[in-house]
Structure formats: structure tokens, C-alpha cells
mmCIF file of C-alpha atoms in Angstrom:
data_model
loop_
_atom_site.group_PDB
_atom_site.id
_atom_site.type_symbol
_atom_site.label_atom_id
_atom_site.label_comp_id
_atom_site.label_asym_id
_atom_site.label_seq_id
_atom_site.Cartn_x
_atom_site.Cartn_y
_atom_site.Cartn_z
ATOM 1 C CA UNK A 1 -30.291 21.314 60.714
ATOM 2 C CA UNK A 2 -28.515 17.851 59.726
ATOM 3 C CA UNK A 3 -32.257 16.578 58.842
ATOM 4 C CA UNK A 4 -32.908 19.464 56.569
ATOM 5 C CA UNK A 5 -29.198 19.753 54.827
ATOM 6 C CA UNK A 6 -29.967 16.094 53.820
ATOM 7 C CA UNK A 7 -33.370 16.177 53.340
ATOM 8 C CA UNK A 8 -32.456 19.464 50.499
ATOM 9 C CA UNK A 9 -29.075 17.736 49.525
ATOM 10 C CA UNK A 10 -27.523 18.319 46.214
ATOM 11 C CA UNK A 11 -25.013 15.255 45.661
ATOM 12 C CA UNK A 12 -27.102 12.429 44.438
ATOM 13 C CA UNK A 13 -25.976 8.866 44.727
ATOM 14 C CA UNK A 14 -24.240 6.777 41.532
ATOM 15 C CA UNK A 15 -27.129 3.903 42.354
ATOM 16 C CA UNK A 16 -30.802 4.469 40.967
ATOM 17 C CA UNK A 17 -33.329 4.317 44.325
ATOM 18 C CA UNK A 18 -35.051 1.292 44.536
ATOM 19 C CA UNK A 19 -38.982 1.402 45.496
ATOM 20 C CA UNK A 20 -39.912 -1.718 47.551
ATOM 21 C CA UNK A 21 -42.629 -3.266 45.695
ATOM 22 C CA UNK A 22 -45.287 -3.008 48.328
ATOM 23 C CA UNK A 23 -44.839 0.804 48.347
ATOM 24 C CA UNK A 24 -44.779 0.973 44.292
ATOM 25 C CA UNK A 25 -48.223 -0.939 44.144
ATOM 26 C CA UNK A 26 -49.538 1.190 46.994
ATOM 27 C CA UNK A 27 -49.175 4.524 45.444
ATOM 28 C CA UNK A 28 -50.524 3.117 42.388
ATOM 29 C CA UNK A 29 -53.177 2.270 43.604
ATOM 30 C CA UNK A 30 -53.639 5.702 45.436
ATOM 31 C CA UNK A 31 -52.751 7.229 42.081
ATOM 32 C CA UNK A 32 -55.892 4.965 40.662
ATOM 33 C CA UNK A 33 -58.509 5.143 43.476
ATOM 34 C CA UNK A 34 -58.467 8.933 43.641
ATOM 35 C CA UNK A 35 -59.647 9.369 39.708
ATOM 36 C CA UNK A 36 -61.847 6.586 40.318
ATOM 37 C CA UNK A 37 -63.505 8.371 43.196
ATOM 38 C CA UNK A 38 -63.757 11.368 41.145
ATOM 39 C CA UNK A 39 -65.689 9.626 38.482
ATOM 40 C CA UNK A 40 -67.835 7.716 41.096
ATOM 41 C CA UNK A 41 -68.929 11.222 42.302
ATOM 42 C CA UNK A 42 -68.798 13.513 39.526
ATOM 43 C CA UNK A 43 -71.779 14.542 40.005
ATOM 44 C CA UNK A 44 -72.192 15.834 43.264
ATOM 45 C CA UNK A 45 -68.745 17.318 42.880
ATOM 46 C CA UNK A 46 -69.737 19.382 39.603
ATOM 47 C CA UNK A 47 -73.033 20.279 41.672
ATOM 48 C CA UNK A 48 -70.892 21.985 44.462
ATOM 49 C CA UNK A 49 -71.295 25.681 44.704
ATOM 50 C CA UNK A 50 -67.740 26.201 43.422
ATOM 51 C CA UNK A 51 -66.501 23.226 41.699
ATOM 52 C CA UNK A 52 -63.283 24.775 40.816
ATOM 53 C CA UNK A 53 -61.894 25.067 44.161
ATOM 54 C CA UNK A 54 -60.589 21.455 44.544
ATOM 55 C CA UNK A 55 -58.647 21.459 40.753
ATOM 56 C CA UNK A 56 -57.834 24.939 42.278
ATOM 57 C CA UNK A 57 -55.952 23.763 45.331
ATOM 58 C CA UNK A 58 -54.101 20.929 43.097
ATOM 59 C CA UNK A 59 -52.931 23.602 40.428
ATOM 60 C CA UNK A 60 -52.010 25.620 43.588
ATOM 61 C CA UNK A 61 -50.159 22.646 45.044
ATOM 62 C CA UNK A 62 -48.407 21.781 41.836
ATOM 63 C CA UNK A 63 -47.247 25.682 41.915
ATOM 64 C CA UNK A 64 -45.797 25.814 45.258
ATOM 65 C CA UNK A 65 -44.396 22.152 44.153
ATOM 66 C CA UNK A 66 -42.441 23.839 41.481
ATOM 67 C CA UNK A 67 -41.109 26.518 43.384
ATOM 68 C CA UNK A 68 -39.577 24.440 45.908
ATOM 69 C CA UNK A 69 -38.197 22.204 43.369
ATOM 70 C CA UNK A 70 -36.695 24.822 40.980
ATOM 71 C CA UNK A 71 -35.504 26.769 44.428
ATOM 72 C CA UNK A 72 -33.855 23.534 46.059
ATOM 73 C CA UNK A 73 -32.258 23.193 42.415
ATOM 74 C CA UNK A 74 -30.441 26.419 42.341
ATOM 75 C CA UNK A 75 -29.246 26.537 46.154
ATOM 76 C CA UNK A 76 -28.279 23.587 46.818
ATOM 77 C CA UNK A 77 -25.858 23.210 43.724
ATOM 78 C CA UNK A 78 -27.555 20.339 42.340
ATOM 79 C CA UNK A 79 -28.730 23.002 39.272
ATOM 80 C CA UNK A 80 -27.262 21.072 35.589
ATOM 81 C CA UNK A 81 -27.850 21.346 32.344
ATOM 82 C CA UNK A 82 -27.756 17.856 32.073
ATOM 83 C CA UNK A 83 -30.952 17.239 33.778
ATOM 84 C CA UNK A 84 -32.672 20.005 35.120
ATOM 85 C CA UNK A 85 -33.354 21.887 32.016
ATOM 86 C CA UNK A 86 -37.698 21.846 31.914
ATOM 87 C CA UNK A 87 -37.510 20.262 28.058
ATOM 88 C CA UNK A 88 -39.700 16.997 29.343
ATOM 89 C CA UNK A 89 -43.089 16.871 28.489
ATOM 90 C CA UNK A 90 -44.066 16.269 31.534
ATOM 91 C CA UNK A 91 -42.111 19.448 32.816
ATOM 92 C CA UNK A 92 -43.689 21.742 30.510
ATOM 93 C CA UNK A 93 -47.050 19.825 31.066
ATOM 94 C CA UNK A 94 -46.784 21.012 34.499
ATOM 95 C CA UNK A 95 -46.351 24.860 34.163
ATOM 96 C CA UNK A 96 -48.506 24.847 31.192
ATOM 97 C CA UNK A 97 -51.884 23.360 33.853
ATOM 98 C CA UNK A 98 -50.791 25.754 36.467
ATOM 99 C CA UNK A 99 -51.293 28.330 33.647
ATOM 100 C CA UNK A 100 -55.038 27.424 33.082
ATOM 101 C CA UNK A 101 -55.940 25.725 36.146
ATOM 102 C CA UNK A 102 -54.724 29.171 38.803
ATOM 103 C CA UNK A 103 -54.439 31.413 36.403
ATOM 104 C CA UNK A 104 -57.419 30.987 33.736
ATOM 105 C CA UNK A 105 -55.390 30.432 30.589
ATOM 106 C CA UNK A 106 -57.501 27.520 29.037
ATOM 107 C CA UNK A 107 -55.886 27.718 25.875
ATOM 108 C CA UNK A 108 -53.442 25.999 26.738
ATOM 109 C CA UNK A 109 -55.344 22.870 27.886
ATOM 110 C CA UNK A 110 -55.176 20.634 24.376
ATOM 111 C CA UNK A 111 -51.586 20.661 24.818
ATOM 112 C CA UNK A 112 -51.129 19.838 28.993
ATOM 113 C CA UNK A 113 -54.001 17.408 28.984
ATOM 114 C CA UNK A 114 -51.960 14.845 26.519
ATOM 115 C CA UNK A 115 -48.804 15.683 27.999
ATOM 116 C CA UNK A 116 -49.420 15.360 31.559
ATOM 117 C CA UNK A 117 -51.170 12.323 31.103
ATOM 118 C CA UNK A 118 -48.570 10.823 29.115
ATOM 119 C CA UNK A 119 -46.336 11.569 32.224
ATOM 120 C CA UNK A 120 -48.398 10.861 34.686
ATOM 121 C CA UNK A 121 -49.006 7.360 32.847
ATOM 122 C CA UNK A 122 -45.480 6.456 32.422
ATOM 123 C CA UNK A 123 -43.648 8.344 35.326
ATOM 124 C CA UNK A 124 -45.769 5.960 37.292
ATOM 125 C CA UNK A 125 -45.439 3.155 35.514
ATOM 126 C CA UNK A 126 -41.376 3.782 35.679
ATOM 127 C CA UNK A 127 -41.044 5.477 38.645
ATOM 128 C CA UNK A 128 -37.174 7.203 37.514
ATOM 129 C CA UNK A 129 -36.172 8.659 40.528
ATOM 130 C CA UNK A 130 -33.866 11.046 41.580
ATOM 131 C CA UNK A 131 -30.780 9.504 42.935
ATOM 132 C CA UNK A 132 -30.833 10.491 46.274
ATOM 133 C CA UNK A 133 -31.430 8.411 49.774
ATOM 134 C CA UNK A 134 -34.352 8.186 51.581
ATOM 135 C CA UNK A 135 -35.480 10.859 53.028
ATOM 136 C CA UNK A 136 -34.707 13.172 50.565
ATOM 137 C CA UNK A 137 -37.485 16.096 49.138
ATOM 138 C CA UNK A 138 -37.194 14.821 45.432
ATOM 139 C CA UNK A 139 -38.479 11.110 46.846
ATOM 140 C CA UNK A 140 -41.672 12.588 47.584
ATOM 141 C CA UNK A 141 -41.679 15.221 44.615
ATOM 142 C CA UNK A 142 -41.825 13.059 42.230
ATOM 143 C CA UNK A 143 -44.721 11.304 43.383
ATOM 144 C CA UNK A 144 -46.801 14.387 44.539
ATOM 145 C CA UNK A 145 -46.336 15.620 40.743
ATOM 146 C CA UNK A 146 -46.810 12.679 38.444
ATOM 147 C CA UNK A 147 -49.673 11.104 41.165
ATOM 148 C CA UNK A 148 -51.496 15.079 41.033
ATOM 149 C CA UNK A 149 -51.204 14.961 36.837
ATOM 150 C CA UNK A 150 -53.644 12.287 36.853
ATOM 151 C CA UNK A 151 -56.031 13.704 39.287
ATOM 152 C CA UNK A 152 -56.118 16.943 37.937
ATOM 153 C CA UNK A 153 -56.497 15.493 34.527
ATOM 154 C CA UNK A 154 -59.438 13.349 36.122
ATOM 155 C CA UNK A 155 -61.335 15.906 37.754
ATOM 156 C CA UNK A 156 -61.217 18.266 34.406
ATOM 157 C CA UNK A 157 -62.559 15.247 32.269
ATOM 158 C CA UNK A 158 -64.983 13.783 34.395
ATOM 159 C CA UNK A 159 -66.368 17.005 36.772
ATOM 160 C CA UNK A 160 -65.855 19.982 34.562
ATOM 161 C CA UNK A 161 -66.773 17.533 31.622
ATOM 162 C CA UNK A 162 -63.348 18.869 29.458
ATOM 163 C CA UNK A 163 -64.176 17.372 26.088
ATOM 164 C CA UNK A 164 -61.761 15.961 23.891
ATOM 165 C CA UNK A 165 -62.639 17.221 20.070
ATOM 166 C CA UNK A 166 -60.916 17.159 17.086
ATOM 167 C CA UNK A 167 -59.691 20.919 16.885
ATOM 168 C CA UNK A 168 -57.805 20.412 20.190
ATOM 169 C CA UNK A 169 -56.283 17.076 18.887
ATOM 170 C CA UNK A 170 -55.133 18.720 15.639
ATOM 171 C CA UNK A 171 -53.355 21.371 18.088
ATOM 172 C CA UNK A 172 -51.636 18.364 20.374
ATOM 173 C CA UNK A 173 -50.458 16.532 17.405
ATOM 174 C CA UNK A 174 -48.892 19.199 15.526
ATOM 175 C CA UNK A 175 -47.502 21.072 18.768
ATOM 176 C CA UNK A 176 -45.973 17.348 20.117
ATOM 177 C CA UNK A 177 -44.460 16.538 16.497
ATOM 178 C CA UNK A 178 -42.648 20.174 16.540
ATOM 179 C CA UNK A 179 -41.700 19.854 19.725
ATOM 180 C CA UNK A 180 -39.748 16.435 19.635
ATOM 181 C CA UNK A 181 -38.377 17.430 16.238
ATOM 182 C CA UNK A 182 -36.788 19.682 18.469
ATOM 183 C CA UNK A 183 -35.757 18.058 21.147
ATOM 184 C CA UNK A 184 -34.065 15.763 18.980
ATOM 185 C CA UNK A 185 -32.151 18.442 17.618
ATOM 186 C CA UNK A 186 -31.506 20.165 21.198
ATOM 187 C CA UNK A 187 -29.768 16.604 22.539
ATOM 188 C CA UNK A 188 -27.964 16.646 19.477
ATOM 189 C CA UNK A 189 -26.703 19.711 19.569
ATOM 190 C CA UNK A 190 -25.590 19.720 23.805
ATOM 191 C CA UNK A 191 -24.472 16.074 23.023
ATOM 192 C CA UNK A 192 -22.432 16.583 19.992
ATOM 193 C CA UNK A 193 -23.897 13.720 17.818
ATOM 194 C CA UNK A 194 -27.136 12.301 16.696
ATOM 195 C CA UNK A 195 -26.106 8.604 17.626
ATOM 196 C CA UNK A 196 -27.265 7.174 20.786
ATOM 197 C CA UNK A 197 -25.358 5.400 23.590
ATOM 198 C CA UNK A 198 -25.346 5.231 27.156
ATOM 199 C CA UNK A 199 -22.733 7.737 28.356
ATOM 200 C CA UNK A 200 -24.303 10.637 26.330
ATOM 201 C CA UNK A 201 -25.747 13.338 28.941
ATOM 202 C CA UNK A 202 -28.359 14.909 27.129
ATOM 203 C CA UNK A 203 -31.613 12.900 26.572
ATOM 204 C CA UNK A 204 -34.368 15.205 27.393
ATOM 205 C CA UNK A 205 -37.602 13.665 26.610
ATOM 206 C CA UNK A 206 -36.113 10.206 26.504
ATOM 207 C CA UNK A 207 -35.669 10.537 22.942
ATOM 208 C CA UNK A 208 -32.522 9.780 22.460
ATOM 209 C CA UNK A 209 -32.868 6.049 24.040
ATOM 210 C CA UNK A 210 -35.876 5.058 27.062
ATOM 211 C CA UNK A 211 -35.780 5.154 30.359
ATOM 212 C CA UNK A 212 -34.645 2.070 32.380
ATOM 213 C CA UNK A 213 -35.832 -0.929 32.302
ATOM 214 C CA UNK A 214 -35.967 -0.207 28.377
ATOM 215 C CA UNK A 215 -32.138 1.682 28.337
ATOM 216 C CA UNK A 216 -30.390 -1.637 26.665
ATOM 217 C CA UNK A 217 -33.333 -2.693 24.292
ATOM 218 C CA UNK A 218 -33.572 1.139 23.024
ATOM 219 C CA UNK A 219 -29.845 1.398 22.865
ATOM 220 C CA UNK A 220 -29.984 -2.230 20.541
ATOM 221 C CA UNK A 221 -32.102 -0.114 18.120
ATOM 222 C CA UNK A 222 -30.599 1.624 15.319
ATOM 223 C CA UNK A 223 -30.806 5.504 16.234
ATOM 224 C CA UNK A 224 -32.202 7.276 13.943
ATOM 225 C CA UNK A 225 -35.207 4.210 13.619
ATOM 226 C CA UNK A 226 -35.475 4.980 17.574
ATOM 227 C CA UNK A 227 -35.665 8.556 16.585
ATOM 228 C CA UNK A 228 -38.863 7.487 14.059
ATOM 229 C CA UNK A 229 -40.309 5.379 16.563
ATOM 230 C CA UNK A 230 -40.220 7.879 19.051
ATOM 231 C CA UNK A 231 -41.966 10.417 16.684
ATOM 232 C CA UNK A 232 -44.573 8.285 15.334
ATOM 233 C CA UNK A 233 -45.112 6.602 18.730
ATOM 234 C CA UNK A 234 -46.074 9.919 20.097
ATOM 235 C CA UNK A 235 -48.726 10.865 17.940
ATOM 236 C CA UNK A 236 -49.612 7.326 18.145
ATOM 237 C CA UNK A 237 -50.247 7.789 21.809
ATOM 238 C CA UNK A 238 -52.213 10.997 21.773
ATOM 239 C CA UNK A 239 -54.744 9.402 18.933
ATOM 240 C CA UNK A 240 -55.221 6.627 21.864
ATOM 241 C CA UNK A 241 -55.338 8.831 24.519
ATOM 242 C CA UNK A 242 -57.942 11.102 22.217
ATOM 243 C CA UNK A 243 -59.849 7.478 21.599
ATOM 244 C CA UNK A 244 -60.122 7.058 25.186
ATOM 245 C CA UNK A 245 -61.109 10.717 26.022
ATOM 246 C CA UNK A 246 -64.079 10.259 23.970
ATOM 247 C CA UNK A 247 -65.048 7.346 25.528
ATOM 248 C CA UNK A 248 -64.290 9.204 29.357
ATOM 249 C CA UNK A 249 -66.603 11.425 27.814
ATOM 250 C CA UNK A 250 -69.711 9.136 26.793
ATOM 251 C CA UNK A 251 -68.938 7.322 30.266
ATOM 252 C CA UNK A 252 -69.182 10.531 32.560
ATOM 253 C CA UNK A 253 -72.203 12.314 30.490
ATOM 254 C CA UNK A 254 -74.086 14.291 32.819
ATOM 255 C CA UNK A 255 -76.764 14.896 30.202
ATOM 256 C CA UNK A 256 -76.318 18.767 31.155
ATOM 257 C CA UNK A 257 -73.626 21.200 30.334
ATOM 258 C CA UNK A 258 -73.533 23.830 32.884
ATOM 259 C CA UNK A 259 -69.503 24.036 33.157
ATOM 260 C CA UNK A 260 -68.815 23.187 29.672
ATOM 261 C CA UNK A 261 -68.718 27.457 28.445
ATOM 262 C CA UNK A 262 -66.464 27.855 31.264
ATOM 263 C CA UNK A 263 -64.613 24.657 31.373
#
């Protein structure tokens, strides 16, 4: 019972957790191998007899992930408005693939496939943590998440050939620019001011100032050009994420379409 009271703990520590660096290039590279493999054998995987099972299983995963999370949240105190609101776009990215990947609303998928990739992308290239000790639930959370983004994302592009067209981008772009308009307004309003500094508690979406390493050098920015920057950079990043899409696209071509009504 000790195990599991601090395995599910709700007091987190005042120090960030520190990956060793061994570990952090490991699960990269897991992160990396797995989409690779899915490209390597797209093919035989879109061939299968039900080729939706395996994205399936992740959604599923990703589900019962979310549960646990939002359940361990609740009961064991740790529950803040602070930080446990689901305004990241990552957060919403999440719910938003179980939607259409278990439950068959597709509609949704212009909007999840830019946002979880942007988190997948940068929670792994960050790795912000929790701050509890090891072992704790939310040290391996975080990872099965952000690491299953990518491979869902992966498997839609390469085996049930999503395509990325210009209809869905309009949709991302305008949807992400409305949304972080109101973020910015939402951390304003909980925080009491539009001016950044560190001991504000509201900065959902990182849009008030970034993520550590990049707290100070955000911080040394005027706000409201941060604020810009963090609007244009966006829709910057979806227009390269929609250039490389196409280009996911020409590379895994299967020269057939037999998913792609469905998909």
C-alpha cells in the first residue's frame, strides 16, 4: 500500500525531475524507430485484414491513459486550476484523436493531427515533467502520451494514407489562431494581468512565456511581442508541418487508395 500511495501521490516536489541523458536519448529514439517502422512497412500493415485495429488499441490506450490521469487528479488532491485545467494543445489534441480514432469522429482529424504533433514534437524535445520522484504514475504518463501522439499520427499518415490538403489546413489555422487568442485572454483573466513574469500561475499553452530551458529568454522578451510571436509562430508551424505532410505523403504513396474513403 506504501508503493501505491506514492506511486498515485499528490504533493509534487519544488525541484523539476531530471531525466538522465542516456534514458532521454533512449526514448527518443523509441519515440523515432516506431514511426520509422511504420513507414518501412506500410504496406503490409495497410494490407492486413483490419488495419484499424493497431491505431485502435493506441486510441484505446490513450483513453484508459486519460482516465487514470484525470481520476488520480481528482483523488489524490493534486486537482488545480493552475495546471490541470485541459487548455494545452496537446491536452485537447488528445481527447479530440480518441474521438476519431475509437469512436469514428474523423472530423475532427485536421485539428488533432497538427496539434498532437506539435506536442508530441516538443513535449519530447522538452520533456516538462511533473514534479514528482521516481516512481511516480505521471513519470511514465507523460511519456506513454506524447511518445503514442507520434505513432498514432504515423500510422494515420503513412498506413491509412491521411492526406494533408488545403481545406483541412484552412480549418487548423483558423481553429489554432482562435484558440490561442483565447488562451491568451483565459491566462489573463485567472492571472490578473497581460504582462508576463515568472511567478504568474496561469500559462496554459505556454503562451504567456516558454517552457524551461527557454523560461528566462521568453521572460527577456517584451510581452505582448511574445504574445505575437507566439501567434504567428503557430501558424508558422502548422504551414511546416502541412509542407512536410505533403511530402509524408509523396514518400509513402501506395499508388492505390483503398483506405483513403474511409480514412
Amino acid at each position: 500500500m506504501s508503493f501505491l500511495a506514492g506511486f498515485f501521490s499528490g504533493v509534487e516536489r519544488d525541484n523539476p525531475v531530471i531525466i538522465p541523458q542516456p534514458l532521454r536519448l533512449g526514448l527518443i529514439a523509441l519515440w523515432i524507430a516506431v514511426m520509422v517502422l511504420f513507414y518501412v512497412y506500410r504496406h503490409r500493415l495497410a494490407k492486413m485484414k483490419n488495419p484499424y485495429r493497431l491505431v485502435k488499441a493506441m486510441g484505446i490506450i490513450l483513453l484508459i491513459d486519460q482516465i487514470i490521469l484525470y481520476g488520480w487528479q481528482f483523488f489524490s488532491g493534486y486537482f488545480n486550476l493552475e495546471m490541470s485545467l485541459p487548455l494545452y494543445h496537446c491536452r485537447i489534441a488528445i481527447p479530440l484523436l480518441i474521438l476519431d480514432i475509437v469512436f469514428g469522429i474523423k472530423v475532427l482529424r485536421p485539428i488533432w493531427v497538427y496539434w498532437a504533433a506539435l506536442g508530441s514534437i516538443f513535449s519530447m524535445a522538452f520533456m516538462d515533467l511533473y514534479r514528482f520522484d521516481f516512481p511516480h504514475y505521471t513519470n511514465f504518463q507523460f511519456f506513454i502520451a506524447h511518445i503514442l501522439l507520434g505513432w498514432v499520427i504515423s500510422y494515420v499518415i503513412f498506413v491509412l494514407d491521411y492526406r494533408f490538403d488545403k481545406k483541412g489546413l484552412k480549418v487548423a489555422l483558423r481553429v489554432t489562431l482562435i484558440y490561442n487568442i483565447t488562451l491568451i485572454l483565459i491566462n489573463a483573466a485567472f492571472n490578473g494581468t497581460f504582462i508576463a513574469s515568472a511567478d504568474l500561475a496561469y500559462n496554459y499553452g505556454y503562451v504567456v512565456f516558454a517552457p524551461e530551458p527557454l523560461t528566462a529568454l521568453s521572460l527577456s522578451v517584451p510581452t505582448y511581442l511574445y504574445y505575437l510571436i507566439i501567434l504567428v509562430g503557430y501558424e508558422a508551424l502548422i504551414l511546416l508541418l502541412f509542407g512536410l505532410g505533403r511530402l509524408l505523403n509523396k514518400a509513402g504513396d501506395r499508388h492505390h487508395t483503398p483506405l483513403r474513403a474511409s480514412a
